[in-house]
Structure formats: structure tokens, C-alpha cells
Amino acid sequence: MDKPHLLGLTQEECQHLISELGLPTFTAKQILDWVYQKKVSDFESMSNLSKANREKLQATIDSSFYKSLQLFPSKDGLAIKYVFELTEGQKVESVVLKEKTYTTLCVSSQAGCPVDCKFCLTGVVGFKRNLHTHEIVGQIFQAMQDGHQISHLVFMGMGEPLLNYDNVMKAIDILQAPYGFNISKRKITVSTSGYIAGIKRLIETDRKLNLAFSVGNANPAKRPAIMPIENRNPITEVAKLLNTYQTKHNRKLTLEYTLLEGKNDEPEDIRDLIALAKYLRAKINLINLNPHPKIPFKPVPTKVLHKIKSWIEDARVPVTVRYKKGQDISAACGQLGESYL
Ligand code: SAH
Ligand code: SF4
């Protein structure tokens, strides 16, 4: 049987393992302290444990989570892309994004993505596999160990988080727990392309996370051409569920809108987007397409982007434009997956 992984253990699971090994109860607290306070994951370095106990732990619990790691800092130093090679060779990317007063980690939930949005490089790469809980927690652990004070998490890296629901939610539970990194749920955003079964599960839980919904096009007739997920997960149904989520959990909802020239930048497209935002009491985040030779679309000219922003402002819907941080290292939204190509 596979060994359990240190970074995938909840406090309860850690305590259970410790008692099964016949070690003193407080060892669980010592171990979690090493991992989440001191950012040390190898048992060898846990100097307040006896040598015999360290050896027992090493034989029972796996504490590694990647085979190799590469770092790519952007020229302006505000973004750093991490490329993790997982044990069987798949690659996963995450991005540290430095703002003036806080630092966000853009986290991956899958290696590749099965959703196949036509404007996203991760979709082009295709689906490799779901990430395990420890591989999700590991992305944050690694950034923290490197000295980045991660205060915000956005599940906007590779993959559709709601298609890997159990592992993502367990990782979030560990990351926000007081014994873990104690990251507030209000600072964690899960982004989805609109997977209905996952949104239904979110409505039922008490996690109360911030949500982002990637719209693509708010018109159900136009959406499938760029987001085939529409065929089985109609946006009309998604909107109703997001509304239920909002009513029940009262969290921030963002509509992410990737602008594609000639595809979703016409006045009627933006009118539909505004109507959706009003219905959902959501803010809109415009992302001009981050181009890539493998993506068959163009971004809109800056003038058009500003015009669209002003239409939305005129409709009194809150709107922001995402700054293309990390584009020189292919670390911007929808550009993750370069390591496969
Ligand atoms: N799978 C989730 C989260 C990862 S994608 C989702 O789709 O929401 C994160 C964001 O990047 C989404 O809003 C997506 O629409 C956007 N995106 C994808 N490809 C892009 C590209 N090439 N340029 C700009 N944004 C892109
Ligand atoms: Fe997957 Fe999101 Fe990319 Fe669509 S935009 S292919 S859901 S990662």
C-alpha cells in the first residue's frame, strides 16, 4: 500500500497515525509545527524528535512531493513561476504574484485540464491527472518555504478545481486550519468554468469560499464555440446555482471574462455579461487574452478593452482589469502548460 503523505494529512489523521505507531500523542503537534510553522518537511531535520522516532516516521509517512523543481522569475520580479515535476513525470505550475501589500499564489488543481476551453493553453495540453491533496498543499508549502508570505490563494492555475473536488477541499481545509497555514477562507478563491455538480456540492458545504466564474460568453448560443463545457453545464443553470450560493453563503463572486477579438467583444456580448453580473450581484474582471502560438485567438486592442470597461462602469457594475503579470515567463492566466509543449 502507498504510504500516506505528510502534506496531505489533517491534524486528526496525523494524530491517528502517531497513535498507531505507538508514539507519544504530542508528537503529532510537534510534526505539524515543524511543517506549518517552521516549513520543514523532512523528518531527519525534526530535531526535537528522537532518532528512533524519526526513523519510524520516515518508514511510515512519505514527505516528498516532487521529483524536480524549476523557478522562473519575471523580469519585473513581481511574478515567479514554479514548475514542479511530479513523481510520475507530470508537470504542474504555480505562480507567486506579488502585490504592494500582499502576495497571492495562483494554485493548480490538476495536471492539464479536461475542460478544453479553446482560449486556454492548459486546455490545449489536455488532461493528465488530478492532483492529490499533498500536491496542492505542497505548492503553497514550497512558496512559503522560499520565504513568500502567501496571504491569498486563487485556484486559477492549471485545471478545473471542481472536477477534483475532494482533494481540493481537503487541501483548503488543511491550509486554512489553525494548525496549518491559517489562511482565512475569505482570502481563498476557487475559480470554475461552471461545473454544475461541483457548484451543487459547494452550496451544501459550510466552507463559504469566494467564487469566480469564467464566463467566456454569457450568451448560451455563443458559449459552446469557445467553452464546450456549456453543452452539459448550461450557463442558465449555472447562473441559478451561483445565485443560490450567493444567497446562502454571501461571499464575493467574480465573473471572469477573457476578451477574444471578434468572439465576445461586441456590444451585445457585453450587454449579456452585464445582465448576468446584475442578476448575480457580482463584479466583473476583464482579462485580455494572453496570447500563445497554440491558441487560435487574438486579444482585443487596448482601446476596445477600455471602451468595454466604460460600458460596464456606465451600467454601475463593479469592474476591474487584470494586469498581465508574468507574461514574459508564460505565467499569466491561461498560459500555464508551457512545460508540456
Ligand atoms: N479552470 C478554472 C480555473 C483556471 S483558469 C476556470 O476556468 O475558471 C483561470 C482563468 O484564466 C479563467 O478565468 C480562464 O477563463 C482564464 N484564461 C484561460 N485562458 C486564458 C488566456 N489565454 N488568456 C487570459 N485568460 C485566460
Ligand atoms: Fe480548464 Fe479553466 Fe483552462 Fe478551461 S480555462 S481549459 S476550465 S483551466
Short mmCIF file of C-alpha atoms and ligand atoms in Angstrom, two decimals:
data_model
loop_
_atom_site.label_atom_id
_atom_site.label_comp_id
_atom_site.label_asym_id
_atom_site.label_seq_id
_atom_site.Cartn_x
_atom_site.Cartn_y
_atom_site.Cartn_z
CA MET A 1 0.00 0.00 0.00
CA ASP A 2 1.15 3.58 -0.70
CA LYS A 3 2.46 5.49 2.28
CA PRO A 4 0.30 8.41 3.43
CA HIS A 5 1.83 11.77 2.57
CA LEU A 6 2.79 14.24 5.26
CA LEU A 7 1.41 17.32 3.47
CA GLY A 8 -1.91 15.60 2.84
CA LEU A 9 -2.66 14.80 6.49
CA THR A 10 -5.24 16.61 8.56
CA GLN A 11 -4.46 17.04 12.25
CA GLU A 12 -6.82 14.19 13.06
CA GLU A 13 -5.18 11.84 10.55
CA CYS A 14 -1.75 12.78 11.85
CA GLN A 15 -2.81 12.05 15.45
CA HIS A 16 -4.29 8.72 14.36
CA LEU A 17 -1.06 7.67 12.61
CA ILE A 18 1.02 8.70 15.60
CA SER A 19 -1.05 6.63 17.98
CA GLU A 20 -0.92 3.64 15.59
CA LEU A 21 2.87 3.91 15.67
CA GLY A 22 2.81 3.96 19.45
CA LEU A 23 4.47 7.38 19.67
CA PRO A 24 3.58 9.96 22.34
CA THR A 25 0.41 11.95 21.48
CA PHE A 26 2.20 15.32 21.44
CA THR A 27 4.40 14.10 18.56
CA ALA A 28 1.55 14.96 16.15
CA LYS A 29 1.62 18.58 17.31
CA GLN A 30 5.41 18.67 17.04
CA ILE A 31 5.29 17.38 13.47
CA LEU A 32 2.59 19.82 12.34
CA ASP A 33 4.56 22.64 13.98
CA TRP A 34 7.64 21.68 12.00
CA VAL A 35 5.70 21.58 8.75
CA TYR A 36 3.45 24.63 9.01
CA GLN A 37 5.32 26.94 11.42
CA LYS A 38 8.93 26.15 10.58
CA LYS A 39 8.28 24.98 6.97
CA VAL A 40 10.35 21.84 7.45
CA SER A 41 9.03 18.64 5.91
CA ASP A 42 11.86 16.12 6.21
CA PHE A 43 11.74 14.05 9.38
CA GLU A 44 15.55 14.00 9.52
CA SER A 45 15.58 17.72 10.45
CA MET A 46 12.89 17.48 13.14
CA SER A 47 15.45 17.77 15.91
CA ASN A 48 13.10 17.57 18.90
CA LEU A 49 12.10 14.01 17.92
CA SER A 50 14.30 11.09 18.93
CA LYS A 51 16.33 9.38 16.22
CA ALA A 52 14.35 6.17 16.66
CA ASN A 53 11.03 8.00 16.27
CA ARG A 54 12.28 9.93 13.23
CA GLU A 55 13.21 6.62 11.61
CA LYS A 56 9.80 5.12 12.41
CA LEU A 57 8.08 8.14 10.89
CA GLN A 58 10.24 8.08 7.81
CA ALA A 59 9.39 4.43 7.22
CA THR A 60 5.65 5.11 7.52
CA ILE A 61 4.98 8.56 6.08
CA ASP A 62 6.15 9.96 2.74
CA SER A 63 7.34 13.55 2.97
CA SER A 64 8.48 14.25 -0.59
CA PHE A 65 6.10 15.63 -3.19
CA TYR A 66 8.03 16.36 -6.37
CA LYS A 67 10.92 14.93 -8.36
CA SER A 68 12.35 18.20 -9.61
CA LEU A 69 11.55 21.89 -9.35
CA GLN A 70 12.31 24.83 -11.63
CA LEU A 71 11.77 28.51 -10.86
CA PHE A 72 11.22 31.27 -13.45
CA PRO A 73 11.15 34.83 -12.11
CA SER A 74 9.60 37.50 -14.36
CA LYS A 75 11.77 40.46 -15.42
CA ASP A 76 9.93 42.88 -13.16
CA GLY A 77 10.34 40.43 -10.25
CA LEU A 78 6.61 40.59 -9.48
CA ALA A 79 5.79 37.07 -10.65
CA ILE A 80 7.63 33.79 -10.13
CA LYS A 81 6.55 30.66 -11.92
CA TYR A 82 7.20 27.32 -10.23
CA VAL A 83 7.27 24.17 -12.37
CA PHE A 84 7.00 21.00 -10.29
CA GLU A 85 7.73 17.66 -11.85
CA LEU A 86 5.55 15.16 -10.02
CA THR A 87 6.67 11.68 -9.11
CA GLU A 88 5.46 10.05 -12.35
CA GLY A 89 6.76 12.89 -14.53
CA GLN A 90 3.66 15.10 -14.98
CA LYS A 91 4.28 18.79 -14.64
CA VAL A 92 2.35 21.30 -12.60
CA GLU A 93 2.82 25.04 -12.48
CA SER A 94 2.00 27.59 -9.83
CA VAL A 95 2.67 31.31 -9.74
CA VAL A 96 3.63 33.67 -6.91
CA LEU A 97 2.14 37.11 -7.65
CA LYS A 98 3.49 39.97 -5.59
CA GLU A 99 1.21 42.95 -4.95
CA LYS A 100 2.20 46.03 -2.97
CA THR A 101 0.76 44.87 0.34
CA TYR A 102 0.09 41.17 -0.10
CA THR A 103 1.18 38.07 -2.01
CA THR A 104 -1.09 35.70 -3.89
CA LEU A 105 -0.38 32.18 -5.02
CA CYS A 106 -2.10 31.00 -8.18
CA VAL A 107 -2.57 27.30 -7.45
CA SER A 108 -3.08 24.34 -9.81
CA SER A 109 -5.63 21.65 -9.07
CA GLN A 110 -4.97 19.27 -11.97
CA ALA A 111 -2.06 18.42 -14.26
CA GLY A 112 -3.56 19.71 -17.53
CA CYS A 113 -7.33 20.15 -17.80
CA PRO A 114 -10.10 18.12 -19.46
CA VAL A 115 -12.46 21.08 -19.97
CA ASP A 116 -10.93 22.19 -23.27
CA CYS A 117 -11.73 25.91 -23.32
CA LYS A 118 -10.49 27.00 -26.73
CA PHE A 119 -8.57 30.04 -25.47
CA CYS A 120 -6.61 28.31 -22.70
CA LEU A 121 -3.22 26.67 -23.04
CA THR A 122 -3.93 24.26 -20.18
CA GLY A 123 -6.90 23.04 -22.22
CA VAL A 124 -4.64 22.58 -25.26
CA VAL A 125 -2.29 20.43 -23.15
CA GLY A 126 -5.21 18.12 -22.29
CA PHE A 127 -5.79 16.22 -19.10
CA LYS A 128 -3.01 14.29 -17.38
CA ARG A 129 -4.44 13.63 -13.92
CA ASN A 130 -5.99 15.07 -10.78
CA LEU A 131 -3.57 16.36 -8.17
CA HIS A 132 -3.51 14.68 -4.78
CA THR A 133 -4.15 16.78 -1.68
CA HIS A 134 -0.45 16.83 -0.74
CA GLU A 135 0.48 18.08 -4.21
CA ILE A 136 -1.90 21.02 -3.80
CA VAL A 137 -0.78 21.82 -0.23
CA GLY A 138 2.81 21.29 -1.46
CA GLN A 139 2.57 24.21 -3.90
CA ILE A 140 1.83 26.59 -1.03
CA PHE A 141 4.35 24.89 1.26
CA GLN A 142 7.12 25.34 -1.31
CA ALA A 143 6.38 29.04 -1.86
CA MET A 144 6.21 29.62 1.91
CA GLN A 145 9.45 27.70 2.44
CA ASP A 146 11.08 30.01 -0.10
CA GLY A 147 10.10 32.96 2.07
CA HIS A 148 6.99 34.19 0.23
CA GLN A 149 4.37 35.25 2.76
CA ILE A 150 1.38 33.91 0.85
CA SER A 151 -1.76 35.61 2.16
CA HIS A 152 -4.17 34.89 -0.72
CA LEU A 153 -4.85 31.75 -2.72
CA VAL A 154 -6.57 31.64 -6.09
CA PHE A 155 -7.36 28.31 -7.72
CA MET A 156 -6.72 29.77 -11.15
CA GLY A 157 -3.70 27.75 -12.16
CA MET A 158 -3.91 24.57 -14.20
CA GLY A 159 -7.09 22.58 -14.07
CA GLU A 160 -10.75 22.82 -13.11
CA PRO A 161 -10.82 22.67 -9.29
CA LEU A 162 -14.42 21.45 -9.09
CA LEU A 163 -13.51 18.36 -11.14
CA ASN A 164 -11.07 17.44 -8.35
CA TYR A 165 -13.44 18.45 -5.60
CA ASP A 166 -12.45 16.14 -2.73
CA ASN A 167 -8.70 16.70 -2.98
CA VAL A 168 -9.07 20.46 -3.45
CA MET A 169 -11.43 20.84 -0.48
CA LYS A 170 -9.25 18.71 1.78
CA ALA A 171 -6.24 20.85 0.80
CA ILE A 172 -8.23 24.02 1.57
CA ASP A 173 -9.27 22.60 4.94
CA ILE A 174 -5.61 21.91 5.83
CA LEU A 175 -4.40 25.29 4.54
CA GLN A 176 -6.96 27.33 6.43
CA ALA A 177 -6.77 25.34 9.68
CA PRO A 178 -5.08 26.97 12.70
CA TYR A 179 -2.58 24.05 12.78
CA GLY A 180 -1.91 24.64 9.06
CA PHE A 181 -1.09 27.94 7.39
CA ASN A 182 -4.16 29.58 8.91
CA ILE A 183 -5.13 31.27 5.61
CA SER A 184 -8.55 32.86 6.01
CA LYS A 185 -11.35 31.42 3.85
CA ARG A 186 -12.11 34.99 2.83
CA LYS A 187 -8.74 35.05 1.09
CA ILE A 188 -9.27 31.85 -0.87
CA THR A 189 -10.96 31.98 -4.27
CA VAL A 190 -11.99 28.97 -6.29
CA SER A 191 -12.39 29.64 -9.99
CA THR A 192 -14.64 27.44 -12.10
CA SER A 193 -15.64 27.20 -15.72
CA GLY A 194 -19.10 26.22 -14.44
CA TYR A 195 -19.18 22.56 -13.46
CA ILE A 196 -22.70 22.11 -12.13
CA ALA A 197 -22.18 19.03 -9.94
CA GLY A 198 -19.30 20.79 -8.15
CA ILE A 199 -21.24 24.02 -7.58
CA LYS A 200 -24.08 21.97 -6.09
CA ARG A 201 -21.64 20.42 -3.62
CA LEU A 202 -20.25 23.85 -2.73
CA ILE A 203 -23.75 25.09 -1.95
CA GLU A 204 -24.16 22.23 0.53
CA THR A 205 -20.87 22.78 2.41
CA ASP A 206 -20.13 25.40 5.02
CA ARG A 207 -16.76 26.37 3.58
CA LYS A 208 -18.02 29.74 2.29
CA LEU A 209 -15.22 30.31 -0.21
CA ASN A 210 -15.03 33.19 -2.66
CA LEU A 211 -16.02 32.04 -6.13
CA ALA A 212 -15.01 33.15 -9.59
CA PHE A 213 -16.91 32.00 -12.66
CA SER A 214 -15.25 32.02 -16.07
CA VAL A 215 -17.95 33.21 -18.45
CA GLY A 216 -16.35 33.13 -21.91
CA ASN A 217 -19.62 34.34 -23.38
CA ALA A 218 -22.82 34.92 -21.43
CA ASN A 219 -24.95 34.02 -24.46
CA PRO A 220 -25.80 30.28 -24.32
CA ALA A 221 -25.85 30.10 -28.12
CA LYS A 222 -22.36 31.56 -28.50
CA ARG A 223 -20.66 29.99 -25.47
CA PRO A 224 -20.13 26.40 -26.71
CA ALA A 225 -17.83 27.52 -29.55
CA ILE A 226 -15.25 28.68 -27.01
CA MET A 227 -16.29 26.71 -23.92
CA PRO A 228 -17.63 23.25 -24.80
CA ILE A 229 -18.48 22.72 -21.11
CA GLU A 230 -21.68 24.68 -21.94
CA ASN A 231 -23.11 21.63 -23.72
CA ARG A 232 -23.57 19.67 -20.49
CA ASN A 233 -23.44 22.52 -18.00
CA PRO A 234 -25.72 25.24 -19.39
CA ILE A 235 -24.93 28.75 -18.19
CA THR A 236 -28.61 29.39 -17.38
CA GLU A 237 -28.48 26.55 -14.84
CA VAL A 238 -25.02 27.63 -13.59
CA ALA A 239 -26.33 31.16 -13.01
CA LYS A 240 -29.26 29.89 -10.92
CA LEU A 241 -26.90 27.80 -8.80
CA LEU A 242 -24.45 30.66 -8.32
CA ASN A 243 -27.36 32.79 -7.21
CA THR A 244 -28.31 30.14 -4.64
CA TYR A 245 -24.67 30.02 -3.48
CA GLN A 246 -24.63 33.80 -3.06
CA THR A 247 -27.87 33.84 -1.14
CA LYS A 248 -26.74 31.05 1.17
CA HIS A 249 -23.07 31.94 1.73
CA ASN A 250 -22.86 35.68 0.95
CA ARG A 251 -19.32 35.64 -0.43
CA LYS A 252 -17.57 37.59 -3.18
CA LEU A 253 -18.47 36.41 -6.67
CA THR A 254 -16.38 37.48 -9.64
CA LEU A 255 -17.22 36.95 -13.28
CA GLU A 256 -14.01 36.44 -15.18
CA TYR A 257 -14.25 37.47 -18.80
CA THR A 258 -11.41 36.66 -21.16
CA LEU A 259 -11.66 39.01 -24.14
CA LEU A 260 -11.21 37.46 -27.57
CA GLU A 261 -11.23 39.74 -30.58
CA GLY A 262 -14.34 39.22 -32.74
CA LYS A 263 -15.68 36.46 -30.44
CA ASN A 264 -17.08 38.10 -27.34
CA ASP A 265 -16.30 41.82 -27.60
CA GLU A 266 -19.43 43.13 -29.37
CA PRO A 267 -21.86 45.46 -27.55
CA GLU A 268 -24.49 42.69 -27.33
CA ASP A 269 -21.95 40.30 -25.76
CA ILE A 270 -21.13 42.88 -23.11
CA ARG A 271 -24.83 43.61 -22.56
CA ASP A 272 -25.38 39.90 -21.79
CA LEU A 273 -22.38 39.92 -19.45
CA ILE A 274 -23.71 42.98 -17.59
CA ALA A 275 -27.14 41.37 -17.24
CA LEU A 276 -25.55 38.27 -15.72
CA ALA A 277 -23.45 40.36 -13.30
CA LYS A 278 -26.53 42.30 -12.16
CA TYR A 279 -28.53 39.13 -11.60
CA LEU A 280 -25.67 37.65 -9.54
CA ARG A 281 -24.60 40.87 -7.74
CA ALA A 282 -21.13 40.05 -8.99
CA LYS A 283 -18.14 42.08 -10.04
CA ILE A 284 -16.57 41.65 -13.47
CA ASN A 285 -12.89 41.03 -14.01
CA LEU A 286 -11.82 41.64 -17.61
CA ILE A 287 -8.80 39.64 -18.73
CA ASN A 288 -7.48 40.48 -22.14
CA LEU A 289 -6.44 37.26 -23.85
CA ASN A 290 -2.90 36.21 -23.04
CA PRO A 291 -1.86 35.04 -26.47
CA HIS A 292 0.15 31.96 -27.31
CA PRO A 293 1.05 30.45 -30.69
CA LYS A 294 -1.08 27.41 -29.80
CA ILE A 295 -4.18 29.50 -29.06
CA PRO A 296 -6.19 30.45 -32.19
CA PHE A 297 -7.45 33.86 -30.95
CA LYS A 298 -6.26 37.43 -30.58
CA PRO A 299 -6.60 39.82 -27.64
CA VAL A 300 -8.69 42.98 -28.19
CA PRO A 301 -6.84 46.28 -28.77
CA THR A 302 -6.30 48.30 -25.57
CA LYS A 303 -8.75 50.96 -26.80
CA VAL A 304 -11.51 48.35 -27.08
CA LEU A 305 -10.67 47.00 -23.62
CA HIS A 306 -11.11 50.49 -22.13
CA LYS A 307 -14.33 51.05 -24.05
CA ILE A 308 -15.76 47.78 -22.75
CA LYS A 309 -14.71 48.72 -19.22
CA SER A 310 -16.50 52.06 -19.50
CA TRP A 311 -19.71 50.39 -20.78
CA ILE A 312 -19.69 48.19 -17.70
CA GLU A 313 -19.00 51.14 -15.41
CA ASP A 314 -21.86 53.06 -17.02
CA ALA A 315 -24.13 50.15 -16.11
CA ARG A 316 -22.91 50.58 -12.49
CA VAL A 317 -21.40 47.13 -12.24
CA PRO A 318 -18.03 46.96 -10.43
CA VAL A 319 -15.29 46.13 -12.93
CA THR A 320 -11.53 45.56 -12.80
CA VAL A 321 -8.98 44.76 -15.47
CA ARG A 322 -6.43 42.09 -14.75
CA TYR A 323 -2.88 43.25 -15.16
CA LYS A 324 -0.84 40.82 -17.26
CA LYS A 325 1.71 39.99 -14.65
CA GLY A 326 4.26 37.34 -15.57
CA GLN A 327 3.52 37.24 -19.27
CA ASP A 328 7.23 37.14 -20.16
CA ILE A 329 7.54 33.80 -18.32
CA SER A 330 4.21 32.39 -19.61
CA ALA A 331 2.84 32.64 -16.11
CA ALA A 332 -0.28 34.68 -16.77
CA CYS A 333 -3.82 33.28 -16.67
CA GLY A 334 -4.41 30.60 -19.26
CA GLN A 335 -0.74 30.35 -20.16
CA LEU A 336 0.15 27.54 -17.81
CA GLY A 337 1.11 24.32 -19.52
CA GLU A 338 4.15 25.60 -21.40
CA SER A 339 6.23 22.99 -19.59
CA TYR A 340 4.42 20.28 -21.62
CA LEU A 341 4.90 21.82 -25.04
N1 SAH B 1 -10.42 26.11 -14.60
C1 SAH B 1 -10.75 27.26 -13.84
C2 SAH B 1 -9.54 27.93 -13.23
C3 SAH B 1 -8.30 28.02 -14.07
S1 SAH B 1 -8.35 29.07 -15.47
C4 SAH B 1 -11.53 28.23 -14.69
O1 SAH B 1 -11.59 28.06 -15.90
O2 SAH B 1 -12.10 29.15 -14.12
C5 SAH B 1 -8.19 30.68 -14.74
C6 SAH B 1 -8.72 31.81 -15.59
O3 SAH B 1 -7.91 32.05 -16.74
C7 SAH B 1 -10.13 31.59 -16.14
O4 SAH B 1 -10.93 32.70 -15.83
C8 SAH B 1 -9.92 31.49 -17.63
O5 SAH B 1 -11.05 31.93 -18.33
C9 SAH B 1 -8.73 32.37 -17.83
N2 SAH B 1 -7.98 32.11 -19.06
C10 SAH B 1 -7.79 30.93 -19.67
N3 SAH B 1 -7.02 31.07 -20.76
C11 SAH B 1 -6.70 32.37 -20.85
C12 SAH B 1 -5.89 33.14 -21.74
N4 SAH B 1 -5.25 32.57 -22.74
N5 SAH B 1 -5.80 34.46 -21.53
C13 SAH B 1 -6.42 35.04 -20.48
N6 SAH B 1 -7.16 34.37 -19.59
C14 SAH B 1 -7.31 33.05 -19.76
FE1 SF4 B 2 -9.52 24.24 -17.85
FE2 SF4 B 2 -10.01 26.68 -16.82
FE3 SF4 B 2 -8.36 26.37 -18.91
FE4 SF4 B 2 -10.97 26.00 -19.23
S1 SF4 B 2 -9.95 27.92 -18.67
S2 SF4 B 2 -9.35 24.67 -20.03
S3 SF4 B 2 -11.52 25.07 -17.29
S4 SF4 B 2 -8.04 25.59 -16.86
#
